[in-house]
Amino acid sequence: MSRTHRIAILAGDGIGPEVMTESLRVLDAVESKFGFATERSEALVGGAAIDDGGHPLPDATISACEASDGILFGSVGGPKWENLPPDTQPERGALLPLRKHFGLFANLRPGVCLPSLTHASPVKNELIPNGFDVLCVRELTGGVYFGSPKGREERDGETVAFDTMIYKRSEIERILHVAFTAAMGRGKRLVSVDKANVLASSVLWREVAIEVAKDYPEVELEHLYVDNAAMQLCRRPDSFDVLVTENLFGDILSDEMAMISGSLGMLPSASLGSKKEGSDLYFGMYEPSGGSAPDIAGQGIANPIAQILSVAMLLRFSLGEADAAQAIEDAVAKAIDDGYRTGDIATGAASEKKVGTKEMADAILANL
Ligand code: NAD
């Protein structure tokens, strides 16, 4: 066994542990098939960590992540912890500090609707006869969410509140490099989304996009204003390959993309930090786009595909095991083509094989 990778496993709450178990079975299978190994360090996070020691992100969990090549994350949160003070709640107290600690500035969210799942998309099926496959690259640590000054004060006898949308050239450059690199590995088409007709930060964004494009002559670059991008995404999602945009626009567009894809249970995500020294691989955290789904937790019916595809993204972006990643993605697509459906993507059609969490993973494993 020549290659060994270290991963931190943070299963979290709700459906997190259930879908994590299945995704690790899939990881076992590709390890033996492609001849590599992983050293896995399991650590508590979110509500589970609060119950254990009072804090959603214990130091031991951060240490396990620091010692890893990448983090496989489940989901955190649930009604049990909803009434805690905001900063000690599972999401605010674990996810945001993890992003900050590891400088995870690039959020990658695929919006994929497989051809056999177009019925689950709210987009008219005649517009997407072959489904679609878009990757949204969102800047995660800058822009109006973090810009200062921000605040609230009295001016001329009334209350005003304000935020600052600010970007440094270097922040725009590094996210564009991630997006162009992703486009190079896919369809070589990139749409940069901004509001350059109104916002100064967007004018700089567009200038930098045009400059960075010179490093990637094979990639076709197009610019769209964010309002138009939102419309085109629901009118012709199959015309997009990769989208790149700033934090606030990406927050909204990536959720729109998740909605038009049909089910949260199918969508993974990656949050990438800097490149590892001397390599094209990133340190990153990989997790389903959805949350802990407390309404279905513990019933064995959650769709494990988002977590399984998160493993594929981990393999591709942090571990350099692209063949294993592709094999997982192909195995998932085949299980769907063969008619396996968890409740969230089932229509009740007679041709479907309605399955639970474990059976869906079994169907995927059978294709590996
Ligand atoms: P959610 O994504 O957990 O659930 C929304 C709906 O999608 C639910 O009906 C759920 O059953 C369904 N769903 C989600 N994943 C599914 C899957 N794999 N298979 C089948 N159905 C699935 O969002 P919510 O209900 O708004 O939040 C629930 C909890 O999750 C809250 O405590 C919230 O704070 C937390 N949350 C955590 C994360 C995270 O850990 N990254 C993200 C979002 C929400």
CSV table of C-alpha atoms and ligand atoms in Angstrom, one decimal:
chain,number,residue,atom,x,y,z
A,1,MET,CA,0.0,0.0,0.0
A,2,SER,CA,1.8,3.1,-1.2
A,3,ARG,CA,-0.4,6.0,-0.4
A,4,THR,CA,-1.9,6.8,3.0
A,5,HIS,CA,-4.0,9.9,3.6
A,6,ARG,CA,-5.2,11.3,6.9
A,7,ILE,CA,-8.8,12.4,7.3
A,8,ALA,CA,-10.7,13.8,10.2
A,9,ILE,CA,-14.2,12.5,10.5
A,10,LEU,CA,-16.7,14.8,12.2
A,11,ALA,CA,-20.1,13.1,11.9
A,12,GLY,CA,-22.1,15.6,14.1
A,13,ASP,CA,-25.8,15.4,14.8
A,14,GLY,CA,-29.1,14.3,13.3
A,15,ILE,CA,-28.7,12.3,10.1
A,16,GLY,CA,-24.9,13.1,10.2
A,17,PRO,CA,-23.8,9.8,11.9
A,18,GLU,CA,-26.1,7.6,9.7
A,19,VAL,CA,-25.0,9.0,6.4
A,20,MET,CA,-21.4,9.2,7.5
A,21,THR,CA,-21.4,5.4,8.3
A,22,GLU,CA,-22.5,4.6,4.7
A,23,SER,CA,-20.1,7.1,3.1
A,24,LEU,CA,-17.2,5.4,5.0
A,25,ARG,CA,-18.2,2.0,3.6
A,26,VAL,CA,-17.9,3.5,0.1
A,27,LEU,CA,-14.5,5.0,1.0
A,28,ASP,CA,-13.4,1.5,2.2
A,29,ALA,CA,-14.4,0.1,-1.2
A,30,VAL,CA,-12.5,2.6,-3.3
A,31,GLU,CA,-9.5,2.3,-1.1
A,32,SER,CA,-9.1,-1.4,-1.9
A,33,LYS,CA,-10.0,-0.9,-5.5
A,34,PHE,CA,-7.6,2.0,-6.2
A,35,GLY,CA,-4.8,0.9,-3.8
A,36,PHE,CA,-4.6,3.6,-1.2
A,37,ALA,CA,-5.4,3.8,2.5
A,38,THR,CA,-6.8,6.4,5.0
A,39,GLU,CA,-6.0,7.0,8.6
A,40,ARG,CA,-9.3,8.2,10.1
A,41,SER,CA,-9.5,10.3,13.2
A,42,GLU,CA,-13.1,10.6,14.5
A,43,ALA,CA,-14.0,13.6,16.6
A,44,LEU,CA,-17.0,15.2,18.2
A,45,VAL,CA,-18.6,18.3,16.8
A,46,GLY,CA,-21.9,20.3,17.2
A,47,GLY,CA,-24.6,19.2,19.6
A,48,ALA,CA,-22.8,15.8,20.2
A,49,ALA,CA,-19.8,17.7,21.4
A,50,ILE,CA,-21.9,20.1,23.6
A,51,ASP,CA,-23.5,17.1,25.2
A,52,ASP,CA,-20.1,15.5,25.9
A,53,GLY,CA,-18.1,18.5,27.1
A,54,GLY,CA,-20.2,21.7,26.8
A,55,HIS,CA,-18.6,23.1,23.7
A,56,PRO,CA,-19.5,22.6,20.0
A,57,LEU,CA,-15.9,22.7,18.8
A,58,PRO,CA,-13.6,21.1,21.4
A,59,ASP,CA,-9.8,21.7,21.1
A,60,ALA,CA,-9.4,17.9,20.5
A,61,THR,CA,-11.5,18.2,17.4
A,62,ILE,CA,-9.5,21.1,16.1
A,63,SER,CA,-6.3,19.2,16.7
A,64,ALA,CA,-7.7,16.1,14.8
A,65,CYS,CA,-8.5,18.4,11.9
A,66,GLU,CA,-5.1,20.1,12.0
A,67,ALA,CA,-3.4,16.7,11.8
A,68,SER,CA,-5.4,15.7,8.7
A,69,ASP,CA,-5.2,16.2,4.9
A,70,GLY,CA,-8.9,17.1,4.9
A,71,ILE,CA,-12.1,17.1,7.0
A,72,LEU,CA,-15.2,14.9,6.2
A,73,PHE,CA,-18.0,16.6,8.0
A,74,GLY,CA,-21.6,15.4,8.5
A,75,SER,CA,-24.0,18.0,9.8
A,76,VAL,CA,-24.7,19.8,13.1
A,77,GLY,CA,-27.7,21.2,15.0
A,78,GLY,CA,-31.1,20.3,16.0
A,79,PRO,CA,-34.0,21.3,18.2
A,80,LYS,CA,-32.2,20.1,21.4
A,81,TRP,CA,-29.6,22.9,21.2
A,82,GLU,CA,-31.8,25.6,19.5
A,83,ASN,CA,-32.3,27.7,22.7
A,84,LEU,CA,-28.6,28.0,23.6
A,85,PRO,CA,-27.0,31.4,23.3
A,86,PRO,CA,-26.2,32.0,19.5
A,87,ASP,CA,-22.5,31.7,19.7
A,88,THR,CA,-22.6,28.4,21.6
A,89,GLN,CA,-25.1,26.8,19.2
A,90,PRO,CA,-23.8,24.0,17.0
A,91,GLU,CA,-23.7,25.8,13.7
A,92,ARG,CA,-22.5,29.2,14.8
A,93,GLY,CA,-20.2,27.7,17.4
A,94,ALA,CA,-18.6,25.0,15.2
A,95,LEU,CA,-19.0,25.6,11.5
A,96,LEU,CA,-18.0,29.3,11.4
A,97,PRO,CA,-15.0,28.9,13.7
A,98,LEU,CA,-13.8,25.9,11.6
A,99,ARG,CA,-14.1,27.9,8.4
A,100,LYS,CA,-12.2,30.8,10.1
A,101,HIS,CA,-9.5,28.6,11.7
A,102,PHE,CA,-8.6,26.9,8.5
A,103,GLY,CA,-9.1,29.9,6.2
A,104,LEU,CA,-11.7,28.1,4.1
A,105,PHE,CA,-12.3,30.8,1.5
A,106,ALA,CA,-13.7,28.9,-1.5
A,107,ASN,CA,-17.0,27.2,-1.3
A,108,LEU,CA,-17.8,24.7,-4.1
A,109,ARG,CA,-21.3,23.5,-4.5
A,110,PRO,CA,-22.3,21.3,-7.4
A,111,GLY,CA,-25.9,21.7,-8.5
A,112,VAL,CA,-26.5,18.4,-10.3
A,113,CYS,CA,-29.8,17.1,-11.6
A,114,LEU,CA,-29.3,13.7,-13.1
A,115,PRO,CA,-31.3,12.9,-16.3
A,116,SER,CA,-33.5,10.4,-14.5
A,117,LEU,CA,-34.3,12.8,-11.6
A,118,THR,CA,-35.6,15.8,-13.7
A,119,HIS,CA,-39.0,15.1,-12.2
A,120,ALA,CA,-37.7,16.2,-8.8
A,121,SER,CA,-36.6,19.6,-10.2
A,122,PRO,CA,-39.1,22.5,-10.1
A,123,VAL,CA,-37.8,23.6,-13.5
A,124,LYS,CA,-40.1,22.6,-16.4
A,125,ASN,CA,-38.9,19.3,-17.5
A,126,GLU,CA,-38.9,20.2,-21.2
A,127,LEU,CA,-36.3,22.9,-20.4
A,128,ILE,CA,-33.9,20.3,-19.0
A,129,PRO,CA,-34.4,17.1,-21.0
A,130,ASN,CA,-30.9,15.8,-20.0
A,131,GLY,CA,-30.8,17.3,-16.5
A,132,PHE,CA,-27.8,19.6,-15.7
A,133,ASP,CA,-24.5,19.8,-13.9
A,134,VAL,CA,-23.4,23.2,-12.7
A,135,LEU,CA,-20.6,24.0,-10.2
A,136,CYS,CA,-21.0,27.1,-8.1
A,137,VAL,CA,-17.8,28.6,-6.7
A,138,ARG,CA,-18.6,31.1,-3.9
A,139,GLU,CA,-16.1,33.3,-2.1
A,140,LEU,CA,-16.6,32.5,1.5
A,141,THR,CA,-14.6,34.8,3.8
A,142,GLY,CA,-14.9,38.3,2.3
A,143,GLY,CA,-17.5,40.8,1.0
A,144,VAL,CA,-20.4,42.3,2.8
A,145,TYR,CA,-20.7,39.6,5.5
A,146,PHE,CA,-17.4,40.5,7.0
A,147,GLY,CA,-16.6,44.0,5.7
A,148,SER,CA,-16.2,46.9,8.2
A,149,PRO,CA,-17.6,49.3,9.2
A,150,LYS,CA,-20.8,47.6,9.9
A,151,GLY,CA,-23.3,48.8,12.5
A,152,ARG,CA,-26.3,50.6,13.6
A,153,GLU,CA,-26.7,54.2,14.9
A,154,GLU,CA,-28.9,57.2,15.1
A,155,ARG,CA,-28.6,59.8,12.3
A,156,ASP,CA,-30.8,62.8,11.9
A,157,GLY,CA,-33.3,61.5,14.3
A,158,GLU,CA,-33.7,58.0,12.9
A,159,THR,CA,-32.0,54.6,13.1
A,160,VAL,CA,-29.7,53.6,10.3
A,161,ALA,CA,-27.9,50.3,9.8
A,162,PHE,CA,-25.0,49.7,7.4
A,163,ASP,CA,-22.7,47.0,6.1
A,164,THR,CA,-19.6,47.4,3.9
A,165,MET,CA,-19.1,45.3,0.7
A,166,ILE,CA,-15.3,45.2,0.3
A,167,TYR,CA,-12.9,43.1,-1.6
A,168,LYS,CA,-9.1,43.1,-2.0
A,169,ARG,CA,-7.6,42.3,-5.4
A,170,SER,CA,-5.8,39.3,-3.8
A,171,GLU,CA,-9.1,37.9,-2.4
A,172,ILE,CA,-10.7,38.1,-5.9
A,173,GLU,CA,-7.6,36.6,-7.6
A,174,ARG,CA,-7.4,33.5,-5.4
A,175,ILE,CA,-11.1,32.6,-5.7
A,176,LEU,CA,-10.9,33.1,-9.5
A,177,HIS,CA,-7.9,30.8,-9.7
A,178,VAL,CA,-10.0,28.1,-7.9
A,179,ALA,CA,-12.8,28.6,-10.3
A,180,PHE,CA,-10.7,28.6,-13.5
A,181,THR,CA,-8.9,25.5,-12.2
A,182,ALA,CA,-12.2,23.8,-11.6
A,183,ALA,CA,-13.4,24.8,-15.0
A,184,MET,CA,-10.3,23.3,-16.6
A,185,GLY,CA,-11.2,20.0,-15.0
A,186,ARG,CA,-14.8,20.2,-16.4
A,187,GLY,CA,-16.3,21.8,-19.4
A,188,LYS,CA,-13.9,24.8,-19.7
A,189,ARG,CA,-16.6,27.4,-19.4
A,190,LEU,CA,-16.8,29.9,-16.6
A,191,VAL,CA,-19.4,32.5,-15.8
A,192,SER,CA,-18.3,35.3,-13.5
A,193,VAL,CA,-21.3,36.8,-11.7
A,194,ASP,CA,-21.2,40.4,-10.4
A,195,LYS,CA,-23.1,43.6,-10.3
A,196,ALA,CA,-20.6,45.7,-12.1
A,197,ASN,CA,-23.2,48.2,-13.4
A,198,VAL,CA,-23.8,49.4,-9.8
A,199,LEU,CA,-21.1,48.2,-7.3
A,200,ALA,CA,-17.5,49.4,-7.2
A,201,SER,CA,-16.4,46.1,-5.7
A,202,SER,CA,-18.0,44.3,-8.7
A,203,VAL,CA,-16.1,46.6,-11.1
A,204,LEU,CA,-12.8,45.4,-9.5
A,205,TRP,CA,-14.1,41.8,-9.5
A,206,ARG,CA,-14.7,42.0,-13.3
A,207,GLU,CA,-11.3,43.6,-14.0
A,208,VAL,CA,-9.6,40.9,-12.0
A,209,ALA,CA,-11.6,38.1,-13.7
A,210,ILE,CA,-10.5,39.4,-17.1
A,211,GLU,CA,-6.8,39.5,-15.9
A,212,VAL,CA,-6.8,36.0,-14.4
A,213,ALA,CA,-8.5,34.6,-17.5
A,214,LYS,CA,-5.2,35.2,-19.4
A,215,ASP,CA,-3.6,32.4,-17.3
A,216,TYR,CA,-6.3,30.0,-18.6
A,217,PRO,CA,-6.6,30.6,-22.3
A,218,GLU,CA,-8.6,27.4,-22.8
A,219,VAL,CA,-11.4,28.5,-20.6
A,220,GLU,CA,-14.2,30.6,-22.1
A,221,LEU,CA,-15.1,33.4,-19.7
A,222,GLU,CA,-18.5,35.1,-19.7
A,223,HIS,CA,-19.8,37.8,-17.3
A,224,LEU,CA,-23.4,38.0,-16.0
A,225,TYR,CA,-25.0,40.5,-13.7
A,226,VAL,CA,-26.3,38.7,-10.6
A,227,ASP,CA,-30.0,39.4,-11.3
A,228,ASN,CA,-29.7,38.0,-14.8
A,229,ALA,CA,-27.7,35.0,-13.5
A,230,ALA,CA,-30.5,34.2,-11.1
A,231,MET,CA,-33.0,34.3,-14.0
A,232,GLN,CA,-30.9,32.3,-16.4
A,233,LEU,CA,-30.3,29.6,-13.8
A,234,CYS,CA,-33.9,28.7,-13.6
A,235,ARG,CA,-34.5,29.2,-17.3
A,236,ARG,CA,-31.5,27.4,-18.8
A,237,PRO,CA,-29.5,25.7,-16.0
A,238,ASP,CA,-28.1,23.2,-18.5
A,239,SER,CA,-26.2,25.9,-20.3
A,240,PHE,CA,-23.9,26.5,-17.3
A,241,ASP,CA,-20.6,24.8,-16.5
A,242,VAL,CA,-18.9,26.7,-13.6
A,243,LEU,CA,-20.2,29.9,-11.9
A,244,VAL,CA,-17.9,32.0,-9.7
A,245,THR,CA,-19.1,34.8,-7.5
A,246,GLU,CA,-18.7,36.8,-4.3
A,247,ASN,CA,-20.0,35.8,-0.9
A,248,LEU,CA,-23.5,37.3,-0.7
A,249,PHE,CA,-24.4,36.6,-4.4
A,250,GLY,CA,-23.0,33.0,-4.0
A,251,ASP,CA,-25.0,32.4,-0.8
A,252,ILE,CA,-28.2,33.1,-2.7
A,253,LEU,CA,-27.3,31.6,-6.1
A,254,SER,CA,-26.0,28.3,-4.5
A,255,ASP,CA,-29.3,27.9,-2.7
A,256,GLU,CA,-31.3,28.6,-5.8
A,257,MET,CA,-29.1,26.0,-7.5
A,258,ALA,CA,-29.8,23.5,-4.7
A,259,MET,CA,-33.6,24.1,-5.1
A,260,ILE,CA,-33.7,23.6,-8.8
A,261,SER,CA,-31.6,20.4,-8.5
A,262,GLY,CA,-34.4,18.7,-6.7
A,263,SER,CA,-33.1,17.3,-3.4
A,264,LEU,CA,-30.7,18.5,-0.8
A,265,GLY,CA,-30.0,14.8,-0.1
A,266,MET,CA,-28.1,14.6,-3.4
A,267,LEU,CA,-25.8,17.6,-3.0
A,268,PRO,CA,-22.3,17.6,-1.5
A,269,SER,CA,-20.1,20.7,-0.9
A,270,ALA,CA,-16.5,21.6,-0.4
A,271,SER,CA,-14.9,24.5,1.4
A,272,LEU,CA,-11.3,24.9,0.4
A,273,GLY,CA,-8.5,26.7,2.1
A,274,SER,CA,-5.0,27.3,0.7
A,275,LYS,CA,-3.1,24.9,-1.5
A,276,LYS,CA,-0.8,22.4,0.2
A,277,GLU,CA,2.8,23.3,-0.2
A,278,GLY,CA,4.3,22.2,-3.5
A,279,SER,CA,1.0,20.6,-4.7
A,280,ASP,CA,-2.2,21.3,-6.5
A,281,LEU,CA,-4.3,19.9,-3.7
A,282,TYR,CA,-6.2,22.0,-1.2
A,283,PHE,CA,-6.9,21.6,2.5
A,284,GLY,CA,-10.6,21.4,2.7
A,285,MET,CA,-13.8,20.5,4.5
A,286,TYR,CA,-16.4,18.4,2.8
A,287,GLU,CA,-20.0,18.1,3.8
A,288,PRO,CA,-23.6,17.7,2.5
A,289,SER,CA,-25.2,20.9,1.4
A,290,GLY,CA,-28.2,20.2,3.6
A,291,GLY,CA,-28.4,20.2,7.4
A,292,SER,CA,-29.0,17.6,10.1
A,293,ALA,CA,-32.6,16.9,9.0
A,294,PRO,CA,-33.9,16.2,12.5
A,295,ASP,CA,-37.4,15.4,11.0
A,296,ILE,CA,-36.0,12.1,9.6
A,297,ALA,CA,-33.0,11.4,11.8
A,298,GLY,CA,-32.7,7.9,13.3
A,299,GLN,CA,-35.2,6.4,10.9
A,300,GLY,CA,-32.7,5.0,8.4
A,301,ILE,CA,-34.4,6.8,5.5
A,302,ALA,CA,-32.0,9.7,4.9
A,303,ASN,CA,-30.4,9.9,1.5
A,304,PRO,CA,-26.7,9.1,1.9
A,305,ILE,CA,-25.7,10.4,-1.5
A,306,ALA,CA,-24.7,14.0,-0.5
A,307,GLN,CA,-22.3,12.5,2.1
A,308,ILE,CA,-21.0,9.9,-0.3
A,309,LEU,CA,-20.4,12.5,-3.0
A,310,SER,CA,-18.7,14.7,-0.3
A,311,VAL,CA,-16.2,11.8,0.0
A,312,ALA,CA,-15.7,12.0,-3.8
A,313,MET,CA,-14.9,15.7,-3.5
A,314,LEU,CA,-12.5,15.1,-0.7
A,315,LEU,CA,-10.7,12.5,-2.8
A,316,ARG,CA,-10.5,14.8,-5.8
A,317,PHE,CA,-9.5,18.2,-4.1
A,318,SER,CA,-7.6,17.2,-1.0
A,319,LEU,CA,-6.2,13.7,-1.5
A,320,GLY,CA,-5.3,13.6,-5.2
A,321,GLU,CA,-7.4,10.4,-5.8
A,322,ALA,CA,-9.3,11.6,-8.9
A,323,ASP,CA,-9.9,8.2,-10.3
A,324,ALA,CA,-11.5,7.0,-7.1
A,325,ALA,CA,-13.6,10.2,-7.0
A,326,GLN,CA,-14.9,9.6,-10.5
A,327,ALA,CA,-15.6,5.9,-9.7
A,328,ILE,CA,-17.8,7.0,-6.8
A,329,GLU,CA,-19.6,9.6,-8.9
A,330,ASP,CA,-20.2,7.0,-11.7
A,331,ALA,CA,-21.5,4.4,-9.1
A,332,VAL,CA,-23.9,6.9,-7.7
A,333,ALA,CA,-25.2,7.9,-11.2
A,334,LYS,CA,-25.7,4.2,-12.0
A,335,ALA,CA,-27.6,3.5,-8.8
A,336,ILE,CA,-30.0,6.3,-9.7
A,337,ASP,CA,-30.2,5.1,-13.3
A,338,ASP,CA,-31.1,1.6,-12.0
A,339,GLY,CA,-34.0,3.1,-10.2
A,340,TYR,CA,-32.9,3.2,-6.5
A,341,ARG,CA,-34.7,6.0,-4.7
A,342,THR,CA,-34.7,7.2,-1.1
A,343,GLY,CA,-37.9,8.9,0.0
A,344,ASP,CA,-36.7,12.4,-0.9
A,345,ILE,CA,-36.3,11.6,-4.6
A,346,ALA,CA,-39.0,9.0,-5.1
A,347,THR,CA,-42.1,9.6,-7.1
A,348,GLY,CA,-43.9,6.4,-6.4
A,349,ALA,CA,-43.5,5.2,-10.0
A,350,ALA,CA,-43.7,1.4,-10.3
A,351,SER,CA,-40.2,1.2,-11.9
A,352,GLU,CA,-38.6,2.7,-8.8
A,353,LYS,CA,-36.9,0.6,-6.0
A,354,LYS,CA,-37.6,2.5,-2.8
A,355,VAL,CA,-34.8,2.1,-0.4
A,356,GLY,CA,-33.4,3.4,2.9
A,357,THR,CA,-30.0,4.8,3.8
A,358,LYS,CA,-28.1,1.6,4.0
A,359,GLU,CA,-29.8,0.0,0.9
A,360,MET,CA,-28.9,3.0,-1.2
A,361,ALA,CA,-25.3,2.7,-0.1
A,362,ASP,CA,-25.4,-1.1,-0.9
A,363,ALA,CA,-26.7,-0.2,-4.4
A,364,ILE,CA,-23.8,2.2,-4.9
A,365,LEU,CA,-21.3,-0.3,-3.5
A,366,ALA,CA,-22.5,-2.9,-5.9
A,367,ASN,CA,-21.4,-0.6,-8.8
A,368,LEU,CA,-17.8,-0.2,-7.4
B,1,NAD,P1,-32.1,20.5,6.6
B,1,NAD,O1,-31.3,20.6,5.4
B,1,NAD,O2,-31.6,19.7,7.7
B,1,NAD,O3,-33.6,19.9,6.2
B,1,NAD,C1,-34.4,20.5,5.2
B,1,NAD,C2,-35.3,19.4,4.5
B,1,NAD,O4,-34.5,18.6,3.7
B,1,NAD,C3,-35.9,18.5,5.6
B,1,NAD,O5,-37.2,18.1,5.2
B,1,NAD,C4,-35.0,17.2,5.5
B,1,NAD,O6,-35.6,16.0,5.9
B,1,NAD,C5,-34.5,17.2,4.1
B,1,NAD,N1,-33.2,16.6,3.9
B,1,NAD,C6,-32.0,17.2,4.2
B,1,NAD,N2,-31.0,16.3,3.9
B,1,NAD,C7,-31.6,15.2,3.5
B,1,NAD,C8,-31.2,13.9,3.2
B,1,NAD,N3,-29.8,13.6,3.2
B,1,NAD,N4,-32.1,12.9,2.8
B,1,NAD,C9,-33.4,13.2,2.8
B,1,NAD,N5,-33.9,14.4,3.1
B,1,NAD,C10,-33.0,15.4,3.5
B,1,NAD,O7,-32.5,22.0,7.0
B,1,NAD,P2,-33.3,22.6,8.3
B,1,NAD,O8,-34.4,21.7,8.5
B,1,NAD,O9,-33.4,24.0,7.9
B,1,NAD,O10,-32.2,22.5,9.5
B,1,NAD,C11,-32.2,21.4,10.4
B,1,NAD,C12,-31.0,21.6,11.3
B,1,NAD,O11,-29.8,21.5,10.6
B,1,NAD,C13,-31.0,22.9,12.0
B,1,NAD,O12,-30.6,22.7,13.4
B,1,NAD,C14,-30.0,23.7,11.3
B,1,NAD,O13,-29.4,24.7,12.1
B,1,NAD,C15,-29.0,22.6,10.9
B,1,NAD,N6,-28.2,22.9,9.7
B,1,NAD,C16,-26.9,22.5,9.7
B,1,NAD,C17,-26.1,22.6,8.6
B,1,NAD,C18,-24.7,22.1,8.6
B,1,NAD,O14,-24.4,21.3,9.5
B,1,NAD,N7,-23.9,22.5,7.7
B,1,NAD,C19,-26.7,23.3,7.4
B,1,NAD,C20,-28.0,23.7,7.4
B,1,NAD,C21,-28.8,23.5,8.6
